[in-house]
Amino acid sequence: MPLPVPTPHPRGPLAGYRVLDLADEKGQFGTRLLGELGADVIKIEAPREGDPVRRSGPFYRGEDGPETSIAWWALNAGKRSVTCQLRLEVGRQLLHRLVAVSDIVVETNPPGRAAELGLDYATLAAVNPGIILVSITNFGQTGPYKDYLATDITAAAMGGLMYLNGDDEHGPVRTTAPQAYTQVNTQAMVGAMTALFARGTNGGVGQHVDVSMQEAAANALDNASATWDLLGINNRGPGLRRMVGGNIGARYLYETSDGWLAALSAGGLFGPNANTLIDWLDENGEAGELVQPTWRERLSTMTPIEPEELLYLEERFAAFCSRGKKLDLVTEAQRRGLGWAPVQSPSELAACEQLGARGFWTTVHHDDLDASFAYPGAPWKLSATPWAQRGRAPHIGEHNADVYGELLGLEEAELRRLRLRMVI
């Protein structure tokens, strides 16, 4: 797709705030969001090897390396990078000097490890009473599972997300995109912003934000938790259907000649739009018995129907969809007042005219590669203090001289000594 024209960076709503990012995948996307809202986000990395995410594929042009990881690019665009060896006392002292001039610290160490590194809230608050420490862990700082190991897939399982995907035949399945990581990133940033707001009302004192990936996943279960609490019913993975209140409804995914479309309640055959859809099916010779007045009356008034009757509706609608192209079907459905949508692949998203018209895609120039790439933008627009993509992901320690010199007043001779001692 053609790349949008880059625009100057506006002053974002978090301009003037500084964030220290010591996070892994559980926090790097969230800190990127803070940076795109204007905060100065400084990624703290280990000297030489850098952050472990740099070794995560896929890699640009298949060339493995710490600067070609597309995962690294996606999670860390717009940040600055400094190196600091936190296993050394002098490195921890250096970090504390950065904490003294920062607003938020985001870390993802296992419970107890942060204190060993001098990253616990008591230590950081002694350095800077206004600091907000966001600690993101698999299961939180307390509880019987606090020391359990986890990844996105295990957190999605223990948070209940996986149980709601799949079907009875195949069992629970993982959502391909890392939903537990995404949920905990966004929830952690909500916590950080809430603490930042609270700091402005309580005399400038910060606080500790304890974030659990399991709890973030469990917070995204739609009506499943309430269904159990109120009705004693477990919603489960309904496959191509949707489950509400323990009841499996009509299919909502249907195959077309070139893909899939989503259409709740058999496309609208069960509800106030039933006659509209029946007429459309009839125009194409696919309505069958549905043109009969008794069917029209029962479907338009949502009179309960038997399972075999629901199956008949789905068969008529599936046959109709299989003959058309998804975008043609969706366009005509929307014209007729039916809320259908195409199931879009990543390549189709990149070419989506709606996203293009909204300016969702942004251009990021990678000067080291002499190439520009399209990056996804924000899902919201602020009229006075806009979101902005603020550049490519940093190289390892790319901003050591700028950050340590600008913020801490270290001169090149001192930086050289720190490099020789492998502190930075």
Coordinates of C-alpha atoms in Angstrom, one line a residue:
M1 CA 0.0 0.0 0.0
P2 CA 1.2 3.6 -0.5
L3 CA 2.8 5.1 2.6
P4 CA 1.2 8.2 4.1
V5 CA 3.2 11.4 4.2
P6 CA 5.0 11.9 7.5
T7 CA 3.8 14.9 9.6
P8 CA 5.7 16.9 12.3
H9 CA 5.3 15.6 15.8
P10 CA 2.6 17.6 17.7
R11 CA 2.9 18.2 21.5
G12 CA 1.1 15.2 23.1
P13 CA -0.9 15.2 26.3
L14 CA 2.0 13.6 28.2
A15 CA 4.7 16.0 27.0
G16 CA 7.0 16.8 29.8
Y17 CA 6.7 13.5 31.6
R18 CA 9.5 10.9 31.6
V19 CA 9.1 7.1 31.7
L20 CA 11.8 4.5 32.4
D21 CA 11.0 1.2 30.6
L22 CA 12.6 -1.9 32.2
A23 CA 9.8 -4.1 30.9
D24 CA 9.6 -7.2 28.7
E25 CA 6.7 -8.1 26.4
K26 CA 4.3 -7.5 29.3
G27 CA 5.0 -3.8 29.3
Q28 CA 6.8 -2.6 26.2
F29 CA 3.7 -2.0 24.1
G30 CA 2.1 0.0 26.9
T31 CA 5.2 2.2 27.3
R32 CA 5.2 2.8 23.6
L33 CA 1.7 4.1 23.9
L34 CA 2.8 6.5 26.6
G35 CA 5.6 7.7 24.3
E36 CA 3.2 8.2 21.4
L37 CA 1.1 10.4 23.7
G38 CA 4.2 12.6 24.2
A39 CA 6.1 11.2 27.1
D40 CA 9.9 10.8 26.9
V41 CA 10.3 7.0 27.2
I42 CA 13.8 5.7 27.9
K43 CA 14.3 2.0 27.4
I44 CA 16.9 0.6 29.9
E45 CA 18.8 -2.3 28.3
A46 CA 21.7 -4.6 29.3
P47 CA 25.1 -3.5 27.8
R48 CA 26.2 -5.3 24.7
E49 CA 23.4 -7.8 24.1
G50 CA 20.4 -5.4 24.7
D51 CA 16.9 -6.4 25.5
P52 CA 15.9 -10.1 24.9
V53 CA 13.0 -9.0 22.7
R54 CA 15.6 -8.0 20.1
R55 CA 16.2 -11.7 19.5
S56 CA 12.5 -12.4 18.8
G57 CA 11.4 -13.0 15.2
P58 CA 10.3 -12.5 12.6
F59 CA 13.3 -10.5 11.3
Y60 CA 13.5 -7.9 8.5
R61 CA 14.4 -9.7 5.3
G62 CA 15.1 -12.8 7.4
E63 CA 18.4 -11.4 8.7
D64 CA 18.6 -12.3 12.4
G65 CA 20.1 -9.6 14.5
P66 CA 19.4 -7.2 17.5
E67 CA 18.4 -4.4 15.2
T68 CA 16.2 -6.3 12.7
S69 CA 13.6 -7.8 14.9
I70 CA 10.2 -6.8 13.8
A71 CA 8.8 -7.6 17.2
W72 CA 11.3 -5.1 18.7
W73 CA 10.3 -2.5 16.2
A74 CA 6.6 -2.9 16.9
L75 CA 6.9 -2.7 20.7
N76 CA 9.6 0.0 21.0
A77 CA 9.1 2.5 18.3
G78 CA 9.7 6.1 19.3
K79 CA 11.7 5.3 22.5
R80 CA 15.2 6.3 23.5
S81 CA 17.7 3.5 24.6
V82 CA 20.4 3.6 27.2
T83 CA 22.4 0.7 28.5
C84 CA 22.9 0.1 32.3
Q85 CA 24.1 -3.0 34.1
L86 CA 21.8 -3.4 37.0
R87 CA 23.8 -6.3 38.4
L88 CA 26.5 -3.8 39.4
E89 CA 26.0 -1.4 42.3
V90 CA 27.4 1.5 40.2
G91 CA 24.7 0.6 37.6
R92 CA 21.9 0.7 40.1
Q93 CA 23.2 4.1 41.4
L94 CA 23.1 5.4 37.8
L95 CA 19.6 4.1 37.4
H96 CA 18.5 5.8 40.6
R97 CA 19.8 9.1 39.3
L98 CA 17.5 8.7 36.3
V99 CA 14.6 7.8 38.6
A100 CA 15.2 11.1 40.4
V101 CA 14.3 13.0 37.2
S102 CA 11.5 10.7 36.0
D103 CA 7.8 10.2 36.6
I104 CA 7.0 6.6 35.9
V105 CA 9.1 3.4 36.1
V106 CA 7.7 0.2 34.4
E107 CA 9.3 -3.1 35.3
T108 CA 8.4 -6.8 34.8
N109 CA 10.7 -8.6 37.2
P110 CA 9.3 -11.6 39.2
P111 CA 8.1 -10.8 42.7
G112 CA 11.2 -10.2 45.0
R113 CA 13.6 -9.7 42.1
A114 CA 12.9 -6.0 41.9
A115 CA 14.0 -5.5 45.5
E116 CA 17.3 -7.3 44.8
L117 CA 17.9 -4.9 41.9
G118 CA 17.0 -1.8 44.0
L119 CA 13.8 -1.4 42.0
D120 CA 11.2 -1.9 44.8
Y121 CA 8.9 0.9 45.5
A122 CA 10.3 1.8 48.9
T123 CA 13.8 2.2 47.5
L124 CA 12.6 4.3 44.5
A125 CA 10.3 6.4 46.6
A126 CA 13.2 7.3 48.8
V127 CA 15.0 8.6 45.7
N128 CA 12.0 10.3 44.3
P129 CA 8.7 10.6 46.4
G130 CA 6.8 11.4 43.3
I131 CA 7.8 8.3 41.4
I132 CA 5.1 5.9 40.1
L133 CA 6.3 2.3 39.9
V134 CA 4.3 0.0 37.7
S135 CA 5.2 -3.6 38.4
I136 CA 3.7 -6.1 35.9
T137 CA 4.0 -9.8 36.7
N138 CA 2.3 -13.0 35.7
F139 CA 0.0 -13.3 38.7
G140 CA 0.7 -10.2 40.8
Q141 CA 2.9 -9.5 43.8
T142 CA 0.9 -11.7 46.2
G143 CA -1.1 -14.9 46.3
P144 CA -0.2 -18.6 46.0
Y145 CA 0.7 -18.3 42.3
K146 CA 2.9 -15.2 42.5
D147 CA 6.0 -17.2 41.7
Y148 CA 4.5 -19.3 38.9
L149 CA 6.1 -19.0 35.5
A150 CA 3.9 -17.9 32.6
T151 CA 3.8 -16.8 29.0
D152 CA 1.0 -15.3 26.9
I153 CA -0.5 -18.7 26.2
T154 CA -0.5 -19.8 29.9
A155 CA -1.8 -16.5 31.1
A156 CA -4.6 -16.7 28.6
A157 CA -5.4 -20.2 29.8
M158 CA -5.4 -19.2 33.5
G159 CA -7.2 -16.0 32.8
G160 CA -10.1 -17.8 31.1
L161 CA -9.6 -16.4 27.6
M162 CA -8.7 -19.7 26.1
Y163 CA -11.8 -21.5 27.5
L164 CA -14.0 -19.1 25.5
N165 CA -12.3 -20.0 22.2
G166 CA -12.6 -23.2 20.2
D167 CA -15.5 -25.7 20.3
D168 CA -16.6 -28.9 21.9
E169 CA -15.0 -31.0 19.2
H170 CA -11.5 -29.5 19.4
G171 CA -11.4 -28.1 22.9
P172 CA -10.0 -24.7 24.0
V173 CA -7.6 -22.9 21.5
R174 CA -5.3 -19.9 21.8
T175 CA -6.0 -16.7 20.0
T176 CA -3.2 -16.3 17.5
A177 CA -2.5 -12.7 18.5
P178 CA -1.0 -12.5 22.0
Q179 CA -4.1 -11.3 23.8
A180 CA -2.9 -11.8 27.4
Y181 CA 0.2 -9.6 26.6
T182 CA -2.0 -7.0 24.9
Q183 CA -4.5 -6.9 27.8
V184 CA -1.8 -6.5 30.5
N185 CA 0.0 -3.8 28.6
T186 CA -3.1 -1.7 28.2
Q187 CA -4.4 -2.3 31.7
A188 CA -1.0 -1.4 33.1
M189 CA -1.0 1.9 31.3
V190 CA -4.5 2.6 32.6
G191 CA -3.1 2.0 36.1
A192 CA -0.1 4.3 35.3
M193 CA -2.3 7.1 34.0
T194 CA -4.6 6.8 37.0
A195 CA -1.7 7.0 39.4
L196 CA -0.3 10.0 37.5
F197 CA -3.7 11.8 37.8
A198 CA -3.9 10.9 41.5
R199 CA -0.4 12.4 42.0
G200 CA -1.7 15.7 40.9
T201 CA -4.3 15.7 43.7
N202 CA -2.4 14.4 46.7
G203 CA 0.6 16.7 46.9
G204 CA 2.8 15.1 44.3
V205 CA 3.2 11.7 46.0
G206 CA 3.5 8.7 43.7
Q207 CA 2.4 5.1 44.4
H208 CA 3.0 1.5 43.5
V209 CA 0.8 0.0 40.7
D210 CA 0.7 -3.9 41.0
V211 CA -0.5 -5.4 37.7
S212 CA -1.3 -9.1 37.2
M213 CA -1.4 -10.6 33.6
Q214 CA -3.9 -13.2 34.8
E215 CA -6.2 -10.6 36.1
A216 CA -5.9 -8.5 33.0
A217 CA -6.9 -11.5 30.9
A218 CA -9.8 -12.3 33.3
N219 CA -11.0 -8.7 32.9
A220 CA -11.6 -9.2 29.2
L221 CA -14.2 -12.1 29.3
D222 CA -17.2 -10.2 28.1
N223 CA -20.3 -11.6 29.9
A224 CA -18.8 -14.9 30.8
S225 CA -17.9 -14.1 34.4
A226 CA -21.3 -12.5 35.1
T227 CA -23.1 -15.5 33.5
W228 CA -21.4 -17.8 36.0
D229 CA -21.9 -15.5 38.9
L230 CA -25.6 -14.8 38.3
L231 CA -26.8 -18.0 36.5
G232 CA -24.3 -20.7 37.5
I233 CA -23.6 -21.4 33.8
N234 CA -20.2 -21.7 32.2
N235 CA -20.0 -20.1 28.8
R236 CA -17.6 -22.0 26.6
G237 CA -16.0 -21.9 23.2
P238 CA -18.8 -22.0 20.7
G239 CA -16.8 -22.3 17.5
L240 CA -18.5 -20.5 14.6
R241 CA -21.3 -19.5 16.9
R242 CA -21.7 -17.2 19.8
M243 CA -22.7 -18.1 23.4
V244 CA -24.7 -15.8 25.6
G245 CA -26.0 -16.8 29.0
G246 CA -25.0 -20.4 28.4
N247 CA -27.1 -20.6 25.2
I248 CA -25.5 -21.2 21.9
G249 CA -27.0 -19.0 19.2
A250 CA -26.9 -19.0 15.5
R251 CA -23.7 -19.1 13.5
Y252 CA -22.0 -15.8 13.0
L253 CA -19.2 -16.7 10.6
Y254 CA -20.0 -17.8 7.0
E255 CA -17.7 -18.8 4.2
T256 CA -17.9 -16.9 0.9
S257 CA -16.3 -17.6 -2.4
D258 CA -13.2 -15.6 -1.4
G259 CA -13.1 -15.6 2.4
W260 CA -15.4 -15.2 5.3
L261 CA -17.9 -12.7 6.6
A262 CA -19.4 -12.1 10.1
A263 CA -23.1 -11.8 10.5
L264 CA -25.0 -12.4 13.8
S265 CA -28.2 -14.3 14.0
A266 CA -27.9 -16.1 10.7
G267 CA -27.2 -12.8 9.0
G268 CA -30.4 -11.3 10.3
L269 CA -32.9 -14.1 9.6
F270 CA -33.9 -14.1 13.2
G271 CA -35.1 -10.6 14.2
P272 CA -36.5 -7.4 12.9
N273 CA -34.6 -7.5 9.7
A274 CA -35.7 -11.0 8.8
N275 CA -38.0 -10.0 5.9
T276 CA -35.3 -7.8 4.4
L277 CA -32.9 -10.7 4.2
I278 CA -35.6 -13.2 3.1
D279 CA -36.4 -11.0 0.2
W280 CA -32.7 -10.8 -0.7
L281 CA -32.3 -14.5 -0.5
D282 CA -35.5 -14.9 -2.7
E283 CA -34.1 -12.6 -5.3
N284 CA -31.2 -15.0 -5.6
G285 CA -33.2 -18.3 -5.5
E286 CA -31.9 -19.2 -2.0
A287 CA -34.9 -18.5 0.3
G288 CA -36.6 -21.9 0.0
E289 CA -39.5 -22.3 2.5
L290 CA -38.6 -19.0 4.2
V291 CA -40.8 -17.1 1.8
Q292 CA -43.9 -18.7 3.4
P293 CA -45.9 -16.3 5.6
T294 CA -45.6 -18.5 8.7
W295 CA -41.8 -18.4 8.5
R296 CA -41.8 -14.7 7.9
E297 CA -44.0 -14.1 10.9
R298 CA -42.1 -16.3 13.3
L299 CA -38.7 -15.0 12.3
S300 CA -39.5 -11.3 12.3
T301 CA -41.2 -11.6 15.7
M302 CA -38.4 -13.7 17.1
T303 CA -40.7 -16.6 18.0
P304 CA -38.6 -19.4 19.5
I305 CA -37.7 -22.0 16.9
E306 CA -36.4 -25.6 17.2
P307 CA -32.8 -26.6 16.7
E308 CA -33.5 -28.3 13.4
E309 CA -35.3 -25.1 12.2
L310 CA -32.2 -23.0 13.1
L311 CA -30.1 -25.4 11.2
Y312 CA -32.3 -25.0 8.2
L313 CA -31.9 -21.2 8.4
E314 CA -28.1 -21.5 8.5
E315 CA -28.1 -23.9 5.6
R316 CA -30.1 -21.4 3.4
F317 CA -27.9 -18.5 4.5
A318 CA -24.6 -20.5 4.1
A319 CA -25.6 -21.5 0.5
F320 CA -26.3 -17.9 -0.3
C321 CA -23.0 -16.6 1.1
S322 CA -21.0 -19.3 -0.7
R323 CA -21.9 -17.9 -4.1
G324 CA -20.7 -14.3 -3.5
K325 CA -17.6 -12.4 -2.7
K326 CA -17.4 -11.1 0.8
L327 CA -17.0 -7.4 0.0
D328 CA -19.8 -7.4 -2.5
L329 CA -22.1 -9.2 0.0
V330 CA -21.1 -6.9 2.9
T331 CA -21.6 -3.7 0.8
E332 CA -25.1 -4.8 -0.3
A333 CA -26.0 -6.0 3.2
Q334 CA -25.1 -2.6 4.6
R335 CA -27.1 -0.9 1.9
R336 CA -30.1 -3.0 3.0
G337 CA -29.6 -2.2 6.7
L338 CA -27.9 -5.4 7.7
G339 CA -24.8 -5.2 10.0
W340 CA -22.5 -7.6 8.2
A341 CA -18.7 -7.3 8.1
P342 CA -15.8 -9.0 6.2
V343 CA -13.3 -11.0 8.1
Q344 CA -10.1 -9.2 7.1
S345 CA -6.7 -10.6 6.9
P346 CA -3.6 -8.5 7.8
S347 CA -3.0 -7.7 4.1
E348 CA -6.6 -6.6 3.7
L349 CA -6.4 -4.4 6.8
A350 CA -3.4 -2.7 5.2
A351 CA -5.5 -1.9 2.2
C352 CA -8.7 -1.1 4.1
E353 CA -10.2 2.2 2.7
Q354 CA -11.8 3.1 6.0
L355 CA -8.4 2.9 7.9
G356 CA -6.8 4.8 5.1
A357 CA -9.4 7.6 5.1
R358 CA -9.0 7.9 8.9
G359 CA -5.2 8.2 8.6
F360 CA -4.7 5.1 10.8
W361 CA -1.4 4.1 9.1
T362 CA 1.6 6.2 9.8
T363 CA 5.0 6.3 8.2
V364 CA 8.2 5.5 10.2
H365 CA 11.5 6.1 8.5
H366 CA 14.4 3.8 9.4
D367 CA 17.4 5.9 8.6
D368 CA 19.8 3.0 9.2
L369 CA 18.0 1.0 6.5
D370 CA 17.2 4.0 4.3
A371 CA 13.7 2.7 4.1
S372 CA 10.2 3.7 5.4
F373 CA 7.5 1.4 6.7
A374 CA 3.8 1.7 7.5
Y375 CA 3.0 1.3 11.3
P376 CA -0.5 1.1 12.9
G377 CA -1.7 4.2 14.6
A378 CA -3.9 4.9 17.6
P379 CA -7.6 3.9 17.9
W380 CA -8.5 7.4 19.2
K381 CA -8.0 11.0 18.1
L382 CA -7.4 13.9 20.4
S383 CA -8.3 17.2 18.8
A384 CA -6.0 19.5 20.9
T385 CA -3.1 17.2 21.9
P386 CA -2.8 14.5 19.2
W387 CA -1.2 11.1 19.3
A388 CA 1.9 10.9 17.1
Q389 CA 4.2 8.2 16.0
R390 CA 7.6 9.5 17.1
G391 CA 10.2 7.5 15.2
R392 CA 11.8 4.1 14.8
A393 CA 12.8 1.8 17.6
P394 CA 16.2 2.6 19.0
H395 CA 19.5 0.8 18.6
I396 CA 21.2 -0.7 21.7
G397 CA 22.4 2.2 23.8
E398 CA 21.9 4.7 21.0
H399 CA 21.1 7.5 23.4
N400 CA 23.6 7.0 26.1
A401 CA 25.4 10.2 25.5
D402 CA 22.2 12.2 25.1
V403 CA 20.4 10.9 28.1
Y404 CA 23.3 10.6 30.6
G405 CA 24.7 13.9 29.4
E406 CA 21.4 15.8 29.2
L407 CA 19.8 14.5 32.3
L408 CA 22.7 13.6 34.6
G409 CA 25.5 15.9 33.3
L410 CA 27.9 13.1 32.6
E411 CA 30.7 14.1 30.2
E412 CA 32.3 11.9 27.6
A413 CA 35.3 11.0 29.7
E414 CA 33.0 9.6 32.5
L415 CA 30.9 7.7 29.9
R416 CA 34.0 6.2 28.5
R417 CA 35.1 4.9 31.9
L418 CA 31.6 3.5 32.4
R419 CA 31.8 1.7 29.1
L420 CA 35.2 0.2 29.9
R421 CA 33.8 -1.1 33.2
M422 CA 30.8 -2.5 31.2
V423 CA 28.4 -0.5 33.3
I424 CA 26.8 1.0 30.2

